[in-house]
Amino acid sequence: MSDIRVGLVGYGTAGAYFHAPLVHATPGLSLAAVVTGNPDRQAEVAARYAAVAVADVRDLWERCDLVVVASPNRTHVSTAAAALDHGLPVVVDKPLAGGAAEGRDLVRLAEERGLMLTVFHNRRWDGDFRTVLRLAGEGRLGEVRRFESRFERWRPVPKGGWRETGGPEEIGGLLYDLGSHLVDQAVRLLGPVREVYCESDVRREGVASDDDTFIALTHAGGARSHLWVSSVAARLGPRFRVLGSRAGFVKYGMDVQEERLRAGLSPCSPGFGDDEEERWGVLGTEEAREVVRTEAGAYLDFYRGVAAALREGAAPPVDPREAVDVLTVIEAARLSATQRIVVHLD
């Protein structure tokens, strides 16, 4: 059976460091074409993947069987809709859209066309989060009552680019970027959200979108999530602190897969998703505790799931309706931060 030809829209950070190497490493998928107008990136695409580089998305439709949208956030909906209208299944990098209503329209379009639509919420396959899910599933935490999760960095000088300097029309800022991952993980672990409270600030000069944000979620089951995203954290907190009725779990340090992808390591390399032992988390109470080996990170499982969905009719690796749920929470968080209120969701 011939490979599924993949057309990648965008070859910035998301396209170059995540989607292209993951597609290239997935059996049954072949990176056939990439949309980028940058000559240096075009040369890299040809040399590294033997893929065709095109400057316009309209030159992509006849060259592929699957479209991956990794272009700036403001283009996600229009590009995905155009691909679906051309009869092509779609992977969209998060966020799916700028709002839940747009996301629902895109899901409806895919259903009407009978085409797969999925969203790259790859942080579901972070090794540390997989460890949290395992401990919760085994009952070792007891009833999970509080979930604390952080994506914090110390970047007092902005890097520039549309995520930081663009206004609301760019759908930039940390809430839509890393916040999408944190909300998605919280909902995966603890279920639907009923209340949202958010504090969101712009701390650095020259930045137009949020760079220091806190979100508090109350889940339908009574558990609470406290989520932080920040570019101005001079001292980093734990990546996870999960408190249950039997034990707690604390884990420092980020998942290793992004770092290794940026370094050019193949996702097929032995030990690619393995965490360093000194960064394993600790499970227990003040009286008794144990070090817990981190589950291996598995970003490749996302694209393996895409291949299975297209070849075997399996469910997509991420249900796009779940991505719409994330957008609903993010919109509520923006409203909460603006009006300084707690937003109640139906």
Short mmCIF file of N, CA, C and O in Angstrom, two decimals, residues 54-159:
data_model
loop_
_atom_site.label_atom_id
_atom_site.label_comp_id
_atom_site.label_asym_id
_atom_site.label_seq_id
_atom_site.Cartn_x
_atom_site.Cartn_y
_atom_site.Cartn_z
N VAL A 54 6.49 24.69 -2.00
CA VAL A 54 5.65 25.59 -2.80
C VAL A 54 5.37 26.84 -1.99
O VAL A 54 5.36 26.82 -0.77
N ALA A 55 5.15 27.93 -2.67
CA ALA A 55 4.97 29.22 -2.00
C ALA A 55 3.52 29.55 -1.70
O ALA A 55 3.24 30.41 -0.87
N ASP A 56 2.59 28.85 -2.33
CA ASP A 56 1.17 29.16 -2.18
C ASP A 56 0.41 27.88 -1.84
O ASP A 56 0.62 26.84 -2.46
N VAL A 57 -0.50 27.99 -0.87
CA VAL A 57 -1.27 26.81 -0.45
C VAL A 57 -2.10 26.24 -1.58
O VAL A 57 -2.41 25.04 -1.60
N ARG A 58 -2.46 27.08 -2.55
CA ARG A 58 -3.27 26.59 -3.67
C ARG A 58 -2.50 25.60 -4.55
O ARG A 58 -3.11 24.86 -5.32
N ASP A 59 -1.17 25.60 -4.42
CA ASP A 59 -0.35 24.64 -5.17
C ASP A 59 -0.21 23.31 -4.44
O ASP A 59 0.49 22.41 -4.92
N LEU A 60 -0.89 23.19 -3.31
CA LEU A 60 -0.72 22.00 -2.47
C LEU A 60 -1.75 20.92 -2.74
O LEU A 60 -1.45 19.72 -2.61
N TRP A 61 -2.96 21.31 -3.11
CA TRP A 61 -4.09 20.38 -3.08
C TRP A 61 -3.89 19.13 -3.92
O TRP A 61 -4.28 18.04 -3.50
N GLU A 62 -3.28 19.26 -5.08
CA GLU A 62 -3.12 18.10 -5.96
C GLU A 62 -1.90 17.25 -5.60
O GLU A 62 -1.69 16.18 -6.18
N ARG A 63 -1.11 17.71 -4.64
CA ARG A 63 0.13 17.03 -4.32
C ARG A 63 0.03 16.14 -3.08
O ARG A 63 1.02 15.50 -2.70
N CYS A 64 -1.13 16.13 -2.41
CA CYS A 64 -1.18 15.43 -1.13
C CYS A 64 -2.52 14.74 -0.91
O CYS A 64 -3.51 14.99 -1.62
N ASP A 65 -2.52 13.85 0.10
CA ASP A 65 -3.72 13.13 0.52
C ASP A 65 -4.18 13.57 1.91
O ASP A 65 -5.26 13.21 2.36
N LEU A 66 -3.34 14.33 2.60
CA LEU A 66 -3.60 14.81 3.95
C LEU A 66 -2.93 16.16 4.10
O LEU A 66 -1.77 16.34 3.69
N VAL A 67 -3.63 17.11 4.71
CA VAL A 67 -3.07 18.45 4.92
C VAL A 67 -2.84 18.65 6.41
O VAL A 67 -3.71 18.37 7.24
N VAL A 68 -1.64 19.14 6.76
CA VAL A 68 -1.31 19.51 8.13
C VAL A 68 -1.15 21.03 8.17
O VAL A 68 -0.32 21.60 7.45
N VAL A 69 -1.95 21.69 9.01
CA VAL A 69 -1.95 23.15 9.09
C VAL A 69 -1.10 23.57 10.29
O VAL A 69 -1.50 23.39 11.45
N ALA A 70 0.09 24.12 10.01
CA ALA A 70 1.00 24.57 11.06
C ALA A 70 1.42 26.02 10.79
O ALA A 70 2.52 26.43 11.16
N SER A 71 0.55 26.77 10.16
CA SER A 71 0.78 28.17 9.85
C SER A 71 0.31 29.02 11.04
O SER A 71 -0.23 28.49 12.01
N PRO A 72 0.51 30.36 11.01
CA PRO A 72 0.08 31.19 12.14
C PRO A 72 -1.39 30.97 12.51
O PRO A 72 -2.22 30.66 11.66
N ASN A 73 -1.69 31.17 13.79
CA ASN A 73 -3.01 30.82 14.33
C ASN A 73 -4.17 31.44 13.55
O ASN A 73 -5.22 30.81 13.36
N ARG A 74 -4.00 32.68 13.09
CA ARG A 74 -5.11 33.37 12.43
C ARG A 74 -5.50 32.69 11.11
O ARG A 74 -6.59 32.93 10.59
N THR A 75 -4.62 31.82 10.57
CA THR A 75 -4.91 31.16 9.29
C THR A 75 -5.46 29.75 9.46
O THR A 75 -5.77 29.10 8.47
N HIS A 76 -5.56 29.26 10.68
CA HIS A 76 -5.94 27.86 10.89
C HIS A 76 -7.30 27.53 10.29
O HIS A 76 -7.45 26.54 9.56
N VAL A 77 -8.30 28.34 10.60
CA VAL A 77 -9.66 28.02 10.15
C VAL A 77 -9.76 28.11 8.63
O VAL A 77 -10.29 27.19 7.98
N SER A 78 -9.29 29.19 8.05
CA SER A 78 -9.44 29.36 6.60
C SER A 78 -8.69 28.29 5.82
O SER A 78 -9.20 27.76 4.82
N THR A 79 -7.49 27.95 6.26
CA THR A 79 -6.71 26.93 5.55
C THR A 79 -7.32 25.55 5.70
O THR A 79 -7.43 24.79 4.73
N ALA A 80 -7.74 25.22 6.92
CA ALA A 80 -8.38 23.92 7.14
C ALA A 80 -9.67 23.79 6.36
O ALA A 80 -9.96 22.74 5.76
N ALA A 81 -10.47 24.85 6.33
CA ALA A 81 -11.73 24.81 5.58
C ALA A 81 -11.47 24.64 4.09
O ALA A 81 -12.19 23.88 3.41
N ALA A 82 -10.46 25.32 3.56
CA ALA A 82 -10.14 25.17 2.14
C ALA A 82 -9.72 23.74 1.83
O ALA A 82 -10.10 23.17 0.80
N ALA A 83 -8.91 23.13 2.71
CA ALA A 83 -8.49 21.76 2.49
C ALA A 83 -9.69 20.81 2.51
O ALA A 83 -9.81 19.92 1.65
N LEU A 84 -10.58 20.98 3.45
CA LEU A 84 -11.77 20.13 3.53
C LEU A 84 -12.63 20.31 2.28
O LEU A 84 -13.19 19.35 1.74
N ASP A 85 -12.75 21.55 1.81
CA ASP A 85 -13.52 21.81 0.59
C ASP A 85 -12.90 21.13 -0.63
O ASP A 85 -13.61 20.85 -1.61
N HIS A 86 -11.59 20.88 -0.57
CA HIS A 86 -10.91 20.16 -1.67
C HIS A 86 -10.89 18.65 -1.44
O HIS A 86 -10.20 17.92 -2.15
N GLY A 87 -11.65 18.20 -0.45
CA GLY A 87 -11.78 16.76 -0.22
C GLY A 87 -10.63 16.12 0.52
O GLY A 87 -10.42 14.91 0.40
N LEU A 88 -9.88 16.92 1.30
CA LEU A 88 -8.69 16.42 1.98
C LEU A 88 -8.88 16.40 3.50
O LEU A 88 -9.35 17.39 4.07
N PRO A 89 -8.52 15.31 4.17
CA PRO A 89 -8.54 15.29 5.64
C PRO A 89 -7.48 16.24 6.19
O PRO A 89 -6.51 16.57 5.49
N VAL A 90 -7.66 16.65 7.44
CA VAL A 90 -6.83 17.74 7.97
C VAL A 90 -6.38 17.46 9.41
O VAL A 90 -7.17 17.02 10.24
N VAL A 91 -5.11 17.78 9.66
CA VAL A 91 -4.57 17.94 11.01
C VAL A 91 -4.32 19.43 11.22
O VAL A 91 -3.68 20.07 10.38
N VAL A 92 -4.83 19.99 12.32
CA VAL A 92 -4.62 21.40 12.63
C VAL A 92 -3.81 21.50 13.91
O VAL A 92 -4.16 20.88 14.92
N ASP A 93 -2.74 22.29 13.88
CA ASP A 93 -2.03 22.56 15.12
C ASP A 93 -2.95 23.34 16.05
O ASP A 93 -3.85 24.05 15.59
N LYS A 94 -2.72 23.18 17.36
CA LYS A 94 -3.54 23.95 18.29
C LYS A 94 -3.13 25.42 18.25
O LYS A 94 -1.99 25.74 17.90
N PRO A 95 -4.07 26.34 18.55
CA PRO A 95 -5.49 26.10 18.78
C PRO A 95 -6.22 25.84 17.45
O PRO A 95 -5.81 26.34 16.40
N LEU A 96 -7.27 25.05 17.53
CA LEU A 96 -8.05 24.76 16.33
C LEU A 96 -8.55 26.03 15.67
O LEU A 96 -8.56 26.15 14.44
N ALA A 97 -8.98 26.99 16.48
CA ALA A 97 -9.57 28.23 15.97
C ALA A 97 -9.39 29.32 17.02
O ALA A 97 -8.84 29.08 18.10
N GLY A 98 -9.88 30.51 16.69
CA GLY A 98 -9.82 31.60 17.65
C GLY A 98 -10.94 31.58 18.66
O GLY A 98 -10.88 32.28 19.67
N GLY A 99 -11.97 30.79 18.39
CA GLY A 99 -13.11 30.70 19.30
C GLY A 99 -13.87 29.41 19.09
O GLY A 99 -13.71 28.73 18.06
N ALA A 100 -14.70 29.08 20.05
CA ALA A 100 -15.43 27.82 20.00
C ALA A 100 -16.41 27.77 18.84
O ALA A 100 -16.60 26.71 18.22
N ALA A 101 -17.06 28.88 18.52
CA ALA A 101 -18.04 28.87 17.43
C ALA A 101 -17.37 28.55 16.10
O ALA A 101 -17.87 27.73 15.32
N GLU A 102 -16.22 29.16 15.83
CA GLU A 102 -15.47 28.85 14.61
C GLU A 102 -15.04 27.38 14.60
O GLU A 102 -15.07 26.72 13.57
N GLY A 103 -14.62 26.91 15.76
CA GLY A 103 -14.20 25.51 15.85
C GLY A 103 -15.35 24.56 15.57
O GLY A 103 -15.17 23.56 14.85
N ARG A 104 -16.53 24.86 16.10
CA ARG A 104 -17.70 24.00 15.84
C ARG A 104 -18.07 24.01 14.37
O ARG A 104 -18.44 22.97 13.80
N ASP A 105 -17.95 25.17 13.73
CA ASP A 105 -18.25 25.24 12.29
C ASP A 105 -17.29 24.36 11.49
O ASP A 105 -17.69 23.69 10.53
N LEU A 106 -16.02 24.35 11.89
CA LEU A 106 -15.03 23.53 11.19
C LEU A 106 -15.31 22.04 11.40
O LEU A 106 -15.22 21.24 10.46
N VAL A 107 -15.67 21.67 12.62
CA VAL A 107 -16.03 20.27 12.90
C VAL A 107 -17.24 19.86 12.07
O VAL A 107 -17.29 18.77 11.49
N ARG A 108 -18.23 20.75 11.98
CA ARG A 108 -19.44 20.46 11.20
C ARG A 108 -19.10 20.28 9.73
O ARG A 108 -19.64 19.37 9.07
N LEU A 109 -18.21 21.12 9.20
CA LEU A 109 -17.81 21.01 7.80
C LEU A 109 -17.14 19.67 7.53
O LEU A 109 -17.43 19.01 6.52
N ALA A 110 -16.25 19.25 8.43
CA ALA A 110 -15.57 17.96 8.25
C ALA A 110 -16.58 16.82 8.28
O ALA A 110 -16.49 15.86 7.49
N GLU A 111 -17.56 16.89 9.17
CA GLU A 111 -18.58 15.84 9.25
C GLU A 111 -19.43 15.81 7.99
O GLU A 111 -19.76 14.74 7.48
N GLU A 112 -19.78 16.98 7.47
CA GLU A 112 -20.56 17.04 6.23
C GLU A 112 -19.80 16.46 5.06
O GLU A 112 -20.38 15.81 4.18
N ARG A 113 -18.48 16.67 5.03
CA ARG A 113 -17.65 16.16 3.94
C ARG A 113 -17.25 14.70 4.16
O ARG A 113 -16.70 14.06 3.26
N GLY A 114 -17.49 14.18 5.36
CA GLY A 114 -17.08 12.82 5.67
C GLY A 114 -15.58 12.66 5.74
O GLY A 114 -15.03 11.61 5.37
N LEU A 115 -14.88 13.69 6.24
CA LEU A 115 -13.42 13.71 6.27
C LEU A 115 -12.89 13.81 7.69
O LEU A 115 -13.53 14.40 8.56
N MET A 116 -11.73 13.23 7.91
CA MET A 116 -11.09 13.31 9.22
C MET A 116 -10.61 14.73 9.49
O MET A 116 -10.00 15.38 8.65
N LEU A 117 -10.88 15.20 10.72
CA LEU A 117 -10.32 16.45 11.23
C LEU A 117 -9.82 16.14 12.63
O LEU A 117 -10.56 15.59 13.46
N THR A 118 -8.56 16.46 12.90
CA THR A 118 -8.02 16.24 14.23
C THR A 118 -7.09 17.40 14.58
O THR A 118 -6.70 18.17 13.69
N VAL A 119 -6.75 17.52 15.85
CA VAL A 119 -6.00 18.67 16.35
C VAL A 119 -4.75 18.19 17.07
O VAL A 119 -4.81 17.23 17.85
N PHE A 120 -3.64 18.86 16.85
CA PHE A 120 -2.35 18.44 17.38
C PHE A 120 -2.18 18.87 18.84
O PHE A 120 -1.41 19.76 19.17
N HIS A 121 -2.94 18.23 19.72
CA HIS A 121 -2.74 18.42 21.15
C HIS A 121 -1.70 17.39 21.60
O HIS A 121 -1.98 16.46 22.36
N ASN A 122 -0.48 17.60 21.15
CA ASN A 122 0.58 16.60 21.34
C ASN A 122 0.99 16.42 22.79
O ASN A 122 1.56 15.39 23.16
N ARG A 123 0.68 17.41 23.65
CA ARG A 123 1.10 17.31 25.04
C ARG A 123 0.35 16.22 25.80
O ARG A 123 0.71 15.90 26.94
N ARG A 124 -0.67 15.63 25.20
CA ARG A 124 -1.28 14.44 25.78
C ARG A 124 -0.28 13.30 25.84
O ARG A 124 -0.44 12.38 26.65
N TRP A 125 0.73 13.35 24.96
CA TRP A 125 1.73 12.30 24.88
C TRP A 125 3.05 12.70 25.53
O TRP A 125 4.07 12.06 25.31
N ASP A 126 3.04 13.77 26.35
CA ASP A 126 4.20 14.08 27.19
C ASP A 126 4.40 12.94 28.18
O ASP A 126 3.43 12.42 28.76
N GLY A 127 5.65 12.58 28.43
CA GLY A 127 5.91 11.49 29.36
C GLY A 127 5.45 11.78 30.76
O GLY A 127 4.91 10.90 31.45
N ASP A 128 5.62 13.03 31.22
CA ASP A 128 5.21 13.36 32.59
C ASP A 128 3.70 13.31 32.74
O ASP A 128 3.18 12.83 33.75
N PHE A 129 2.96 13.78 31.74
CA PHE A 129 1.50 13.72 31.83
C PHE A 129 1.01 12.29 31.72
O PHE A 129 0.06 11.90 32.41
N ARG A 130 1.65 11.48 30.89
CA ARG A 130 1.29 10.07 30.82
C ARG A 130 1.52 9.39 32.19
O ARG A 130 0.76 8.49 32.58
N THR A 131 2.54 9.85 32.90
CA THR A 131 2.80 9.31 34.24
C THR A 131 1.67 9.69 35.19
O THR A 131 1.20 8.86 35.98
N VAL A 132 1.22 10.93 35.14
CA VAL A 132 0.10 11.37 35.98
C VAL A 132 -1.14 10.54 35.68
O VAL A 132 -1.84 10.07 36.60
N LEU A 133 -1.44 10.35 34.40
CA LEU A 133 -2.61 9.55 34.03
C LEU A 133 -2.49 8.12 34.55
O LEU A 133 -3.47 7.54 35.03
N ARG A 134 -1.30 7.55 34.46
CA ARG A 134 -1.12 6.18 34.94
C ARG A 134 -1.33 6.09 36.45
O ARG A 134 -2.04 5.20 36.94
N LEU A 135 -0.73 7.00 37.21
CA LEU A 135 -0.87 6.97 38.66
C LEU A 135 -2.32 7.17 39.07
O LEU A 135 -2.81 6.50 40.00
N ALA A 136 -3.03 8.07 38.38
CA ALA A 136 -4.44 8.28 38.70
C ALA A 136 -5.25 7.04 38.34
O ALA A 136 -6.13 6.61 39.11
N GLY A 137 -4.97 6.44 37.17
CA GLY A 137 -5.70 5.27 36.73
C GLY A 137 -5.49 4.07 37.62
O GLY A 137 -6.39 3.22 37.81
N GLU A 138 -4.30 3.96 38.21
CA GLU A 138 -4.00 2.84 39.12
C GLU A 138 -4.53 3.07 40.53
O GLU A 138 -4.41 2.19 41.38
N GLY A 139 -5.09 4.26 40.78
CA GLY A 139 -5.61 4.55 42.11
C GLY A 139 -4.56 4.91 43.14
O GLY A 139 -4.87 5.00 44.34
N ARG A 140 -3.32 5.15 42.71
CA ARG A 140 -2.25 5.39 43.68
C ARG A 140 -2.33 6.79 44.29
O ARG A 140 -1.73 7.04 45.33
N LEU A 141 -3.06 7.69 43.63
CA LEU A 141 -3.28 9.02 44.19
C LEU A 141 -4.55 9.09 45.02
O LEU A 141 -4.76 10.05 45.75
N GLY A 142 -5.41 8.09 44.89
CA GLY A 142 -6.74 8.17 45.47
C GLY A 142 -7.61 9.07 44.61
O GLY A 142 -7.42 9.16 43.39
N GLU A 143 -8.53 9.75 45.21
CA GLU A 143 -9.36 10.72 44.48
C GLU A 143 -8.54 11.98 44.23
O GLU A 143 -8.07 12.63 45.18
N VAL A 144 -8.34 12.34 42.97
CA VAL A 144 -7.58 13.54 42.65
C VAL A 144 -8.44 14.76 42.95
O VAL A 144 -9.53 14.91 42.41
N ARG A 145 -7.93 15.61 43.82
CA ARG A 145 -8.69 16.79 44.27
C ARG A 145 -8.14 18.10 43.73
O ARG A 145 -8.88 19.05 43.57
N ARG A 146 -6.83 18.14 43.49
CA ARG A 146 -6.23 19.37 42.96
C ARG A 146 -5.12 19.01 41.98
O ARG A 146 -4.29 18.16 42.26
N PHE A 147 -5.14 19.70 40.84
CA PHE A 147 -4.17 19.48 39.78
C PHE A 147 -3.49 20.81 39.49
O PHE A 147 -4.13 21.76 39.02
N GLU A 148 -2.20 20.90 39.80
CA GLU A 148 -1.43 22.10 39.52
C GLU A 148 -0.47 21.80 38.37
O GLU A 148 0.24 20.79 38.40
N SER A 149 -0.46 22.68 37.38
CA SER A 149 0.31 22.43 36.16
C SER A 149 0.89 23.74 35.67
O SER A 149 0.20 24.77 35.66
N ARG A 150 2.15 23.70 35.25
CA ARG A 150 2.85 24.93 34.86
C ARG A 150 3.64 24.73 33.57
O ARG A 150 4.31 23.73 33.39
N PHE A 151 3.57 25.74 32.71
CA PHE A 151 4.54 25.95 31.64
C PHE A 151 5.15 27.33 31.90
O PHE A 151 4.59 28.35 31.49
N GLU A 152 6.25 27.35 32.61
CA GLU A 152 6.88 28.62 32.99
C GLU A 152 8.27 28.71 32.36
O GLU A 152 8.99 27.72 32.26
N ARG A 153 8.62 29.95 31.99
CA ARG A 153 9.93 30.23 31.41
C ARG A 153 10.44 31.54 31.95
O ARG A 153 9.66 32.36 32.44
N TRP A 154 11.74 31.74 31.83
CA TRP A 154 12.34 33.02 32.20
C TRP A 154 12.88 33.66 30.93
O TRP A 154 13.97 33.36 30.46
N ARG A 155 12.06 34.53 30.32
CA ARG A 155 12.43 35.22 29.09
C ARG A 155 12.11 36.71 29.26
O ARG A 155 11.14 37.23 28.69
N PRO A 156 12.91 37.41 30.07
CA PRO A 156 12.61 38.82 30.33
C PRO A 156 12.69 39.70 29.09
O PRO A 156 12.06 40.76 29.03
N VAL A 157 13.46 39.25 28.09
CA VAL A 157 13.57 40.00 26.83
C VAL A 157 12.74 39.26 25.78
O VAL A 157 13.01 38.09 25.49
N PRO A 158 11.73 39.90 25.21
CA PRO A 158 10.89 39.22 24.21
C PRO A 158 11.70 38.76 23.00
O PRO A 158 12.68 39.40 22.59
N LYS A 159 11.27 37.63 22.42
CA LYS A 159 11.91 37.11 21.21
C LYS A 159 11.37 37.80 19.96
O LYS A 159 11.99 37.74 18.90
#
